[in-house]
mmCIF file with all atom_site columns, C-alpha atoms and ligand atoms in Angstrom:
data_model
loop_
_atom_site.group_PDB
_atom_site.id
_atom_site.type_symbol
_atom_site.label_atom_id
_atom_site.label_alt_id
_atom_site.label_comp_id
_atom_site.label_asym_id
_atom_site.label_entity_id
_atom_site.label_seq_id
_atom_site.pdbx_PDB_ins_code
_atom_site.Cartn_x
_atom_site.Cartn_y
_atom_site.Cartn_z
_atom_site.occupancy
_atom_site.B_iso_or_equiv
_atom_site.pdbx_formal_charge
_atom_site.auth_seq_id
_atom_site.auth_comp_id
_atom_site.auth_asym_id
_atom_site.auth_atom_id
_atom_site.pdbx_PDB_model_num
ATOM   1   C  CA  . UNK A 1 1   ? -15.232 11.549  8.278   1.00 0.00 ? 22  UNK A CA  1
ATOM   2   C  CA  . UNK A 1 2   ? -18.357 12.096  6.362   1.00 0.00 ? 23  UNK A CA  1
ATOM   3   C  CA  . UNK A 1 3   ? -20.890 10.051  4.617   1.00 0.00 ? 24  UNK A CA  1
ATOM   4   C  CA  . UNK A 1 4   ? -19.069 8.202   1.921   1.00 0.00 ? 25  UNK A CA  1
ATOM   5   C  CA  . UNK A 1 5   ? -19.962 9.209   -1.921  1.00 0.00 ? 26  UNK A CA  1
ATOM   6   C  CA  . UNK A 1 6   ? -22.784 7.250   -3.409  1.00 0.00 ? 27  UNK A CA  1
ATOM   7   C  CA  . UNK A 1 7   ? -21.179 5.669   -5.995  1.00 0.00 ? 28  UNK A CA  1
ATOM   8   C  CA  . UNK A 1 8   ? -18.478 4.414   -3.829  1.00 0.00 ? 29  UNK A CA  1
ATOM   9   C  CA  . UNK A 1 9   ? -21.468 3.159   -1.070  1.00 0.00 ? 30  UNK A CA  1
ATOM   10  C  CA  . UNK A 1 10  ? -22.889 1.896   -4.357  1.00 0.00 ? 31  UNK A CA  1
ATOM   11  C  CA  . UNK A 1 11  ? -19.579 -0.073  -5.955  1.00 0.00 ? 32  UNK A CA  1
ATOM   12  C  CA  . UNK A 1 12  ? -18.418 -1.528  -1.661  1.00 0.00 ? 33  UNK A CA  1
ATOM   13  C  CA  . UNK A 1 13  ? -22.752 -2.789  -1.473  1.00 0.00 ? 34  UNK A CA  1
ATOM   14  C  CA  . UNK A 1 14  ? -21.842 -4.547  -4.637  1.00 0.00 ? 35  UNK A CA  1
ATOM   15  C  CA  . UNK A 1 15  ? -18.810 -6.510  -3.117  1.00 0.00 ? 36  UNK A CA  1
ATOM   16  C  CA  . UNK A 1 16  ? -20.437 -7.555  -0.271  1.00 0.00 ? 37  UNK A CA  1
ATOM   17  C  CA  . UNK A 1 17  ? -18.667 -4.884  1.867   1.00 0.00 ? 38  UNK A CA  1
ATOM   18  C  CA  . UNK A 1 18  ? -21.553 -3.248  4.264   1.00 0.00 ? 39  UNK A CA  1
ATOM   19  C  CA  . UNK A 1 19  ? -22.090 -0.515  7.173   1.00 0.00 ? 40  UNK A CA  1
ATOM   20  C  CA  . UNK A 1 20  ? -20.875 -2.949  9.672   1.00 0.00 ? 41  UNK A CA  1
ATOM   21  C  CA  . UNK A 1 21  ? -18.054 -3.432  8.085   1.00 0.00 ? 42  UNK A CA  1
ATOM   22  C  CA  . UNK A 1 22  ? -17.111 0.239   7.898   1.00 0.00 ? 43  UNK A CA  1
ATOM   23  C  CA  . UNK A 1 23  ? -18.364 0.702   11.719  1.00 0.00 ? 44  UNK A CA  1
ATOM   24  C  CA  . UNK A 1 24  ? -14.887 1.423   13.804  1.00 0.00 ? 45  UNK A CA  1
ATOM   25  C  CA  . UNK A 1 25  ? -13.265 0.353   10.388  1.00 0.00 ? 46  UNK A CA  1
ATOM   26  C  CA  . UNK A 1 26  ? -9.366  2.249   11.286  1.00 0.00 ? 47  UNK A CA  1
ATOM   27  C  CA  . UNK A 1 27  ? -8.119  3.230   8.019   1.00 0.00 ? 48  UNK A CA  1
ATOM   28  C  CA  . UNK A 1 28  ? -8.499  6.880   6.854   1.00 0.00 ? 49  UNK A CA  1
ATOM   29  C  CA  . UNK A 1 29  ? -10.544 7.577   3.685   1.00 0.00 ? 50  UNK A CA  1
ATOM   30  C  CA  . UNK A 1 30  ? -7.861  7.966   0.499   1.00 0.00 ? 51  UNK A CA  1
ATOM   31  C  CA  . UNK A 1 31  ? -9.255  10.073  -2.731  1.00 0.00 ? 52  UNK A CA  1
ATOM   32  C  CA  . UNK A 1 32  ? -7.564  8.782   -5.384  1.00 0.00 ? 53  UNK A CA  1
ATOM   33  C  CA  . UNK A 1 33  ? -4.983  11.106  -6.480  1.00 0.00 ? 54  UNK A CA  1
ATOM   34  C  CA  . UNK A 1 34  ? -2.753  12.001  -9.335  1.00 0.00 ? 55  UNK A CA  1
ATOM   35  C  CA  . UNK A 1 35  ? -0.060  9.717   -10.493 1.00 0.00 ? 56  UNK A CA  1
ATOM   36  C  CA  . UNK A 1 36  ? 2.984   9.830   -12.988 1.00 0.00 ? 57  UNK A CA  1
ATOM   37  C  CA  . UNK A 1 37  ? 4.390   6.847   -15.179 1.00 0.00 ? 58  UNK A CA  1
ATOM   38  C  CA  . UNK A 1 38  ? 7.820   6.440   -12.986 1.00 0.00 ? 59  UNK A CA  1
ATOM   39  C  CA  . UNK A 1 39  ? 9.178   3.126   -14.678 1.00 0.00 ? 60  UNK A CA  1
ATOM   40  C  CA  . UNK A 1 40  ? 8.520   -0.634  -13.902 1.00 0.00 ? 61  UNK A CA  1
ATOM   41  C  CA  . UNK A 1 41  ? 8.087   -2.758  -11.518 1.00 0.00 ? 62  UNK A CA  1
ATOM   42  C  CA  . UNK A 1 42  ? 9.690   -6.131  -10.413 1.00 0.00 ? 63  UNK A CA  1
ATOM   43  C  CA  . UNK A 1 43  ? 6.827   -7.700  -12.905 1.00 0.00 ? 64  UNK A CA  1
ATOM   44  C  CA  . UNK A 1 44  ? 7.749   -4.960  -15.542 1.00 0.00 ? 65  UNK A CA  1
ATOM   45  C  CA  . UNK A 1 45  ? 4.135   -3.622  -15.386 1.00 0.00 ? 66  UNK A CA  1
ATOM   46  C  CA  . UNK A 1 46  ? 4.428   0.452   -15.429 1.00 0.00 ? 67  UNK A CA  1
ATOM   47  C  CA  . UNK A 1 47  ? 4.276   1.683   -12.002 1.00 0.00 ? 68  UNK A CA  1
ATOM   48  C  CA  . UNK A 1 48  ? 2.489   4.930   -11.094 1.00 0.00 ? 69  UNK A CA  1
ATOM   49  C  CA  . UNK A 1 49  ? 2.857   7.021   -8.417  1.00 0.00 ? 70  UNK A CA  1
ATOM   50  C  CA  . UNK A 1 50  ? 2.804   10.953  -7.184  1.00 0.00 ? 71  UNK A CA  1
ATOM   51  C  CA  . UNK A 1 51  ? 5.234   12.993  -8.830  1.00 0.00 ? 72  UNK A CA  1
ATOM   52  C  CA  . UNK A 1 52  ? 6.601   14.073  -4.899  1.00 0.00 ? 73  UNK A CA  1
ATOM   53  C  CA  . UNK A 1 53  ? 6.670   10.691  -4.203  1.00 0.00 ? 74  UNK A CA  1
ATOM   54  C  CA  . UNK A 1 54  ? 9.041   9.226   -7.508  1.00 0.00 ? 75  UNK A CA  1
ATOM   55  C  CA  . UNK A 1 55  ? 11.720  11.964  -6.684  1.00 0.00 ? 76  UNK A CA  1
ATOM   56  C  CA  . UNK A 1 56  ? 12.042  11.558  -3.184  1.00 0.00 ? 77  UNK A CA  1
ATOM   57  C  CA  . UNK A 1 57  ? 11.895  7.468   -3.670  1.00 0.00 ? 78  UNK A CA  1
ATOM   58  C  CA  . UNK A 1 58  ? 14.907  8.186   -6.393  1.00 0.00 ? 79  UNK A CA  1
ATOM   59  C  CA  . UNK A 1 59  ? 16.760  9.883   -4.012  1.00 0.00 ? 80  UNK A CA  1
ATOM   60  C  CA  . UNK A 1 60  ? 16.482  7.118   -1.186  1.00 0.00 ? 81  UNK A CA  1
ATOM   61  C  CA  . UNK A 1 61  ? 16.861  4.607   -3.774  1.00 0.00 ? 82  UNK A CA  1
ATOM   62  C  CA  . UNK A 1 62  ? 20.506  6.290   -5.577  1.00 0.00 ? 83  UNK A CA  1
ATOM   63  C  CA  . UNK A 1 63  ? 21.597  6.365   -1.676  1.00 0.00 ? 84  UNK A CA  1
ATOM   64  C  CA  . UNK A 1 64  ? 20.830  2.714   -0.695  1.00 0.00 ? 85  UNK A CA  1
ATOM   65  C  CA  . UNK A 1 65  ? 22.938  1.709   -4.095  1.00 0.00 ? 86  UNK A CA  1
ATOM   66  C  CA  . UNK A 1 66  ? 25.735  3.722   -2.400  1.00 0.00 ? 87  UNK A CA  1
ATOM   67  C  CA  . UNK A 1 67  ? 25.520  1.972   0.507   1.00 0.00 ? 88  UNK A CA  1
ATOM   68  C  CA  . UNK A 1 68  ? 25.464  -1.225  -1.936  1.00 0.00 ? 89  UNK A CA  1
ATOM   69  C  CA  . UNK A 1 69  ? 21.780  -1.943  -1.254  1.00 0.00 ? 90  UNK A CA  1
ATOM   70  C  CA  . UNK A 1 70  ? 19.285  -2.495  -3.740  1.00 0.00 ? 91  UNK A CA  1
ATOM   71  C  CA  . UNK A 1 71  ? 15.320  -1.741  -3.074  1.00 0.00 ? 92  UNK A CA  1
ATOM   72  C  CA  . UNK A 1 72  ? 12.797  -2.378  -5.495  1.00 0.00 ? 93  UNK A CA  1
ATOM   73  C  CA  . UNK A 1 73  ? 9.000   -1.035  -5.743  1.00 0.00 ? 94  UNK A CA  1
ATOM   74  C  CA  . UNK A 1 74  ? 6.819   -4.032  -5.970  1.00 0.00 ? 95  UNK A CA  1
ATOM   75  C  CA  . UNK A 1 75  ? 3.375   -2.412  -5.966  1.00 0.00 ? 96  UNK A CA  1
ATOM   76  C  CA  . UNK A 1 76  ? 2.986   2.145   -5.727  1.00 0.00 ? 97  UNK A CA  1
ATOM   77  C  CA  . UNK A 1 77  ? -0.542  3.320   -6.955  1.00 0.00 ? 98  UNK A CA  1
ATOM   78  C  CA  . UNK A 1 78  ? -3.625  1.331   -7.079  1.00 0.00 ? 99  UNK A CA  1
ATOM   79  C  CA  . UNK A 1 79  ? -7.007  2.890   -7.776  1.00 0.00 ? 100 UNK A CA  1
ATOM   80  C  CA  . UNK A 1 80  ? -10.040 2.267   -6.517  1.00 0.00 ? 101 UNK A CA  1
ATOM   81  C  CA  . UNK A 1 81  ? -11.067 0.047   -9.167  1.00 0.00 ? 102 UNK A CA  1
ATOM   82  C  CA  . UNK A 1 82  ? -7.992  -2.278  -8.928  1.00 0.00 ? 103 UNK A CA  1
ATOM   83  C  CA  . UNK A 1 83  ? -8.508  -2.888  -5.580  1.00 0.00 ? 104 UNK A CA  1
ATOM   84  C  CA  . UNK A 1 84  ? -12.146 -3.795  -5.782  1.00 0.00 ? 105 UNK A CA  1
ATOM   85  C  CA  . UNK A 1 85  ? -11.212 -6.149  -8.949  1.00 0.00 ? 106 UNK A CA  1
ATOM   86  C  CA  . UNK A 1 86  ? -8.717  -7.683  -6.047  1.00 0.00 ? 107 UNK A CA  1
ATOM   87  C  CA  . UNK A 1 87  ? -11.919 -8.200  -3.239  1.00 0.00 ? 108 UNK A CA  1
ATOM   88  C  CA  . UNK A 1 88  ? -14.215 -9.210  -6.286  1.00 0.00 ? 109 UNK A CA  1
ATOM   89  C  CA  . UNK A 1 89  ? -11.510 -11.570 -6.818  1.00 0.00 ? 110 UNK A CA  1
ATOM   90  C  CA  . UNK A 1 90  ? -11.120 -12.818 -3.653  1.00 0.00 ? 111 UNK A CA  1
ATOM   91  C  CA  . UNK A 1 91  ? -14.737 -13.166 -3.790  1.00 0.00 ? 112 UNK A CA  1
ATOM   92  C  CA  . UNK A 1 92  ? -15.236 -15.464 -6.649  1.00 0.00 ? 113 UNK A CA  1
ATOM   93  C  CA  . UNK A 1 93  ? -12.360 -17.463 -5.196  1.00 0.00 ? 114 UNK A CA  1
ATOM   94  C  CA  . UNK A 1 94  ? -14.588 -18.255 -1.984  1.00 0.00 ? 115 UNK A CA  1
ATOM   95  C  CA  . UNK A 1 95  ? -13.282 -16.066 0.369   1.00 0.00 ? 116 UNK A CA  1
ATOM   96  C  CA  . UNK A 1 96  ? -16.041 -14.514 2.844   1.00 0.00 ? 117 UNK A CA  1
ATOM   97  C  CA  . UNK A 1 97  ? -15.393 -10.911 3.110   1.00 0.00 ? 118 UNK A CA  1
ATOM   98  C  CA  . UNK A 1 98  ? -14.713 -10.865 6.404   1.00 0.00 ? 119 UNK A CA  1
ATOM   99  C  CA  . UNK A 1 99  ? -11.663 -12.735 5.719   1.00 0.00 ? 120 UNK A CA  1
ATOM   100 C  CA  . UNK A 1 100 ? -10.393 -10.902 2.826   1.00 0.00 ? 121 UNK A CA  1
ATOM   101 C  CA  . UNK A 1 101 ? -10.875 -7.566  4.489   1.00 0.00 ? 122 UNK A CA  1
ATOM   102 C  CA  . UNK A 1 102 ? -8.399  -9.428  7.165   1.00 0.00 ? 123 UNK A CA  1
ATOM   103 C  CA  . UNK A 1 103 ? -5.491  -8.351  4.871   1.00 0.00 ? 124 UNK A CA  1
ATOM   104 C  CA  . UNK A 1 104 ? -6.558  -6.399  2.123   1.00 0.00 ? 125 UNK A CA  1
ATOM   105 C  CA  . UNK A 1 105 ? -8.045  -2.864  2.582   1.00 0.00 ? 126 UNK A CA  1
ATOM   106 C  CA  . UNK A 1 106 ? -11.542 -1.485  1.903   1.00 0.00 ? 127 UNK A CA  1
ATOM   107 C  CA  . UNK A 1 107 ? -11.809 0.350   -1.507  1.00 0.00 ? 128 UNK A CA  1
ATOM   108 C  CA  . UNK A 1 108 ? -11.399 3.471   -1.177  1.00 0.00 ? 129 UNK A CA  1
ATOM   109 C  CA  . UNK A 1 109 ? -9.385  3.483   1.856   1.00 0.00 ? 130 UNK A CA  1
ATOM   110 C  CA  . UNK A 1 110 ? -6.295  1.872   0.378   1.00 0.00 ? 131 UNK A CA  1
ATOM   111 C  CA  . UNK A 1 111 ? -3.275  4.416   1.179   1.00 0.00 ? 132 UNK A CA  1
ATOM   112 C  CA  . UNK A 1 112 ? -1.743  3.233   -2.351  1.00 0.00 ? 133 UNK A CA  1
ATOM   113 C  CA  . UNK A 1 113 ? -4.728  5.234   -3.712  1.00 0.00 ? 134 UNK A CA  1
ATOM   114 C  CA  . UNK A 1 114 ? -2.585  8.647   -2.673  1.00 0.00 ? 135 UNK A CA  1
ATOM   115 C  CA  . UNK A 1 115 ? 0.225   7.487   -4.944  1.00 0.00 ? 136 UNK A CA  1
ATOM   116 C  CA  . UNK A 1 116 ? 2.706   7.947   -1.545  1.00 0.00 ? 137 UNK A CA  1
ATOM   117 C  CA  . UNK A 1 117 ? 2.388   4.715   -1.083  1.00 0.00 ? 138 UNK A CA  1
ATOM   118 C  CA  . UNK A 1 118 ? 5.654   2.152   -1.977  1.00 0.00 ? 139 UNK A CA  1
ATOM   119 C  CA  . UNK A 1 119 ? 5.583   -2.245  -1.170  1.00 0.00 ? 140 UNK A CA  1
ATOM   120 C  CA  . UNK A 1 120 ? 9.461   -2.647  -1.395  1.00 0.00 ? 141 UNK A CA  1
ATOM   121 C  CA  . UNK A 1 121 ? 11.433  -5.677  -1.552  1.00 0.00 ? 142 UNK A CA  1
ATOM   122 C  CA  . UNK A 1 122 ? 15.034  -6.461  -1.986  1.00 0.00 ? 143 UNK A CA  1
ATOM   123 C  CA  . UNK A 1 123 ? 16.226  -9.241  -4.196  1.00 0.00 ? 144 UNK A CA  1
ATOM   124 C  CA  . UNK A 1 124 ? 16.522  -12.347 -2.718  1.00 0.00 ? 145 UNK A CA  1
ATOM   125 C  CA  . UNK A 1 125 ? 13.372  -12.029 -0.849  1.00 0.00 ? 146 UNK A CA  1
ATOM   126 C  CA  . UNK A 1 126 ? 9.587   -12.846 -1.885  1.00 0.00 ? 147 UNK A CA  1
ATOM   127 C  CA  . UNK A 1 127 ? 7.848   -10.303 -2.086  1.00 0.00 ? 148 UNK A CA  1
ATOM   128 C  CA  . UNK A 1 128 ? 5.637   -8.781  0.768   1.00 0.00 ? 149 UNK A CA  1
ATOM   129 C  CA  . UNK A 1 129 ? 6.554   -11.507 2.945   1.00 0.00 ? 150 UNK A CA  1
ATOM   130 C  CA  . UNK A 1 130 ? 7.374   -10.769 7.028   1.00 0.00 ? 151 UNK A CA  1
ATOM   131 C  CA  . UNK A 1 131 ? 10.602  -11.696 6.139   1.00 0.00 ? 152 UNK A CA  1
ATOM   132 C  CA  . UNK A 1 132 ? 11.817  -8.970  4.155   1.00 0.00 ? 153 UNK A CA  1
ATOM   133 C  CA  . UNK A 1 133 ? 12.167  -7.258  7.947   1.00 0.00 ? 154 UNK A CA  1
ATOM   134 C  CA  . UNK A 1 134 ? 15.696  -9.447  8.069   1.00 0.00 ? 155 UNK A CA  1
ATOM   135 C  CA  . UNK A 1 135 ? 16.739  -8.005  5.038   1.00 0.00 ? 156 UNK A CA  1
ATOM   136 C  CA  . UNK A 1 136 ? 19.698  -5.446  4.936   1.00 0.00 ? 157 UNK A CA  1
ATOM   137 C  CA  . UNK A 1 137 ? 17.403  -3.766  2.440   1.00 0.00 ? 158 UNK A CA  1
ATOM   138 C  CA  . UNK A 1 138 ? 14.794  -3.211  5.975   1.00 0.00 ? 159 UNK A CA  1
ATOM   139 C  CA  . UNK A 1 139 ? 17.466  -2.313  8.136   1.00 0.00 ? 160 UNK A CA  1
ATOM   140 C  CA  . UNK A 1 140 ? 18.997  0.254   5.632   1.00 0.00 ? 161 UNK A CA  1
ATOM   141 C  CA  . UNK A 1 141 ? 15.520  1.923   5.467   1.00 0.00 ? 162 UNK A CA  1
ATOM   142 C  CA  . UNK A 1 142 ? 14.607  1.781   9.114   1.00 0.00 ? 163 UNK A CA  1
ATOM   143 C  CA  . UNK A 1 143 ? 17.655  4.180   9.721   1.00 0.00 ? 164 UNK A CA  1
ATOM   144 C  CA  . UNK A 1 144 ? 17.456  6.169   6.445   1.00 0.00 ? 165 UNK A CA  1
ATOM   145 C  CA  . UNK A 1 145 ? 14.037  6.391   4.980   1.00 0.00 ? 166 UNK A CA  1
ATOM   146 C  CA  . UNK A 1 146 ? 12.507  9.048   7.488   1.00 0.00 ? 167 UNK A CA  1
ATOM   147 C  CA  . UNK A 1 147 ? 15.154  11.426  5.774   1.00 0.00 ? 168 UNK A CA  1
ATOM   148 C  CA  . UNK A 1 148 ? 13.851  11.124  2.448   1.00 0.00 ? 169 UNK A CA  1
ATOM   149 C  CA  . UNK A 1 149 ? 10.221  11.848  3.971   1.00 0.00 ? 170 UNK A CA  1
ATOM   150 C  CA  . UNK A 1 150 ? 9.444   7.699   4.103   1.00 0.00 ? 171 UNK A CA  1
ATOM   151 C  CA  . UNK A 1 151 ? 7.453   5.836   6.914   1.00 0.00 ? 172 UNK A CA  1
ATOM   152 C  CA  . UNK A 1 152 ? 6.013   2.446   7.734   1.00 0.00 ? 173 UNK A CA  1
ATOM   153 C  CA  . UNK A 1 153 ? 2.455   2.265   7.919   1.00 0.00 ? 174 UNK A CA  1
ATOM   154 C  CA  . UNK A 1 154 ? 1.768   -0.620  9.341   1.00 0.00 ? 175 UNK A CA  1
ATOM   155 C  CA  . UNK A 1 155 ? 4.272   -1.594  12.043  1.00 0.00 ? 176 UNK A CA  1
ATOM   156 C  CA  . UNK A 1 156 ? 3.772   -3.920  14.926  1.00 0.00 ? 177 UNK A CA  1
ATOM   157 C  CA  . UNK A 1 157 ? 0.547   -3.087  16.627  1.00 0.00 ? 178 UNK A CA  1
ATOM   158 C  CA  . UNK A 1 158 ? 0.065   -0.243  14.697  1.00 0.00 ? 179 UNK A CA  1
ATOM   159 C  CA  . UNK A 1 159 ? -3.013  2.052   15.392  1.00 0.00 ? 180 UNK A CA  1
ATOM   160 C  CA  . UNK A 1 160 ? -5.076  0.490   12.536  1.00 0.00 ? 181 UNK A CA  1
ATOM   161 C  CA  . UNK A 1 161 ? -5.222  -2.798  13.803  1.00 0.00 ? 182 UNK A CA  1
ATOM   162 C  CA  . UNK A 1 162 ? -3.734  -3.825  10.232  1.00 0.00 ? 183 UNK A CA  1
ATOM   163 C  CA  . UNK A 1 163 ? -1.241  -6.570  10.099  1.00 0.00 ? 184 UNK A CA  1
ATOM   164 C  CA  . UNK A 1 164 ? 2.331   -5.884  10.716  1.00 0.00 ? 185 UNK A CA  1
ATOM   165 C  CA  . UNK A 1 165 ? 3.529   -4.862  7.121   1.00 0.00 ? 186 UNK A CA  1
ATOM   166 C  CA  . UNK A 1 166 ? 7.729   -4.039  6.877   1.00 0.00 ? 187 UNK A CA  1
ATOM   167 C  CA  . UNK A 1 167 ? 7.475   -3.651  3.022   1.00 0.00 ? 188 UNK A CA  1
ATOM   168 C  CA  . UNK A 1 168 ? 4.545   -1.043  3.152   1.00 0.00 ? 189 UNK A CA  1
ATOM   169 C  CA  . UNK A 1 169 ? 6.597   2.538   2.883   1.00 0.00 ? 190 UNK A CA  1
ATOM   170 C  CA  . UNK A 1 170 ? 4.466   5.552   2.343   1.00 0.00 ? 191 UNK A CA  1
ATOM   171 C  CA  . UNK A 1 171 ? 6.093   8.938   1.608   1.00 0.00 ? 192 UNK A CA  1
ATOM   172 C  CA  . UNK A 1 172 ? 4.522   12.226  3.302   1.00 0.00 ? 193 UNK A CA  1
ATOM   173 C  CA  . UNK A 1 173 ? 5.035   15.744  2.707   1.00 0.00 ? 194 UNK A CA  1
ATOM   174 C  CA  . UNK A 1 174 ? 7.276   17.726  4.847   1.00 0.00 ? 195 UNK A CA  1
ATOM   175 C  CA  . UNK A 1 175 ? 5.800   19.957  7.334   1.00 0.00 ? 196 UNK A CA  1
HETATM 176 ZN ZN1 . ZN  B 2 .   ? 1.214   -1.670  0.542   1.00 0.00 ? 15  ZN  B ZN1 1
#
């Protein structure tokens, strides 16, 4: 990857988030991309994602409900800015940055800033807890999800060195 932009070097200074932090840091650099409205939530805020991604995610979503399943999008697109009000947050609450970037991701490098991105849950279940992987909702989608062009990121010892995440689905383009 390149140099980062200056404004984003700028805006990651300003939350306390510095070179050695990005040194080795695993996740990919995410440009914000363009979303669609595509409904609510489970907090009825509107969610936003890629166009691509809301018809293949009401495809998967029509067949779970056949198979008597329900999944429901907790979190889809986050922008830059939203995730560095969550670290300024985090910040203010007394968390060192160190910790915070622990479990939440650099600005900038979020994968819900492509839009592909989906945090599922299933009712019944908090949400983006490591429990939702004993839901029927988690099985269903570990057999069926690859066919509607879904993956989990952040599996068990995943390449990133990010935390084991079962609810974190993102959707890629077939190749
Ligand atoms: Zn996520």
């Amino acid at each position: 990857m390149g140099p980062l932009p200056q404004e984003i070097q700028h805006r990651l200074h300003h939350l306390g988030i510095e070179e050695r932090h990005l040194i080795g840091y695993q996740l990919p650099f995410q440009p914000e991309q363009s979303v669609i409205v595509a409904g609510q939530d489970i907090y009825e805020r509107p969610l936003r994602m890629s166009a691509d991604t809301y018809s293949s995610w009401l495809e998967l979503e029509a067949a779970a409900a056949e198979s008597n399943i329900t999944i429901q999008v907790v979190s889809a697109f986050r922008s830059f800015n939203y995730q560095c009000q969550i670290i300024q947050r985090k910040r203010e609450a007394g968390e060192s940055v160190d910790d915070i970037l622990r479990v939440s991701a650099i600005p900038g490098f979020s994968e819900h800033h492509s839009g592909r991105a989906l945090d599922l849950t299933t009712p019944g279940h908090p949400p983006l807890e490591e429990i939702f992987e004993e839901s029927r909702a988690f099985a269903w989608l570990t057999q069926h999800a690859q066919a509607f062009g879904f993956a989990m990121t952040y599996p068990r010892g995943n390449r990133y060195q990010v935390a084991y995440e079962p609810w974190h689905w993102c959707w890629h383009p077939a190749t």
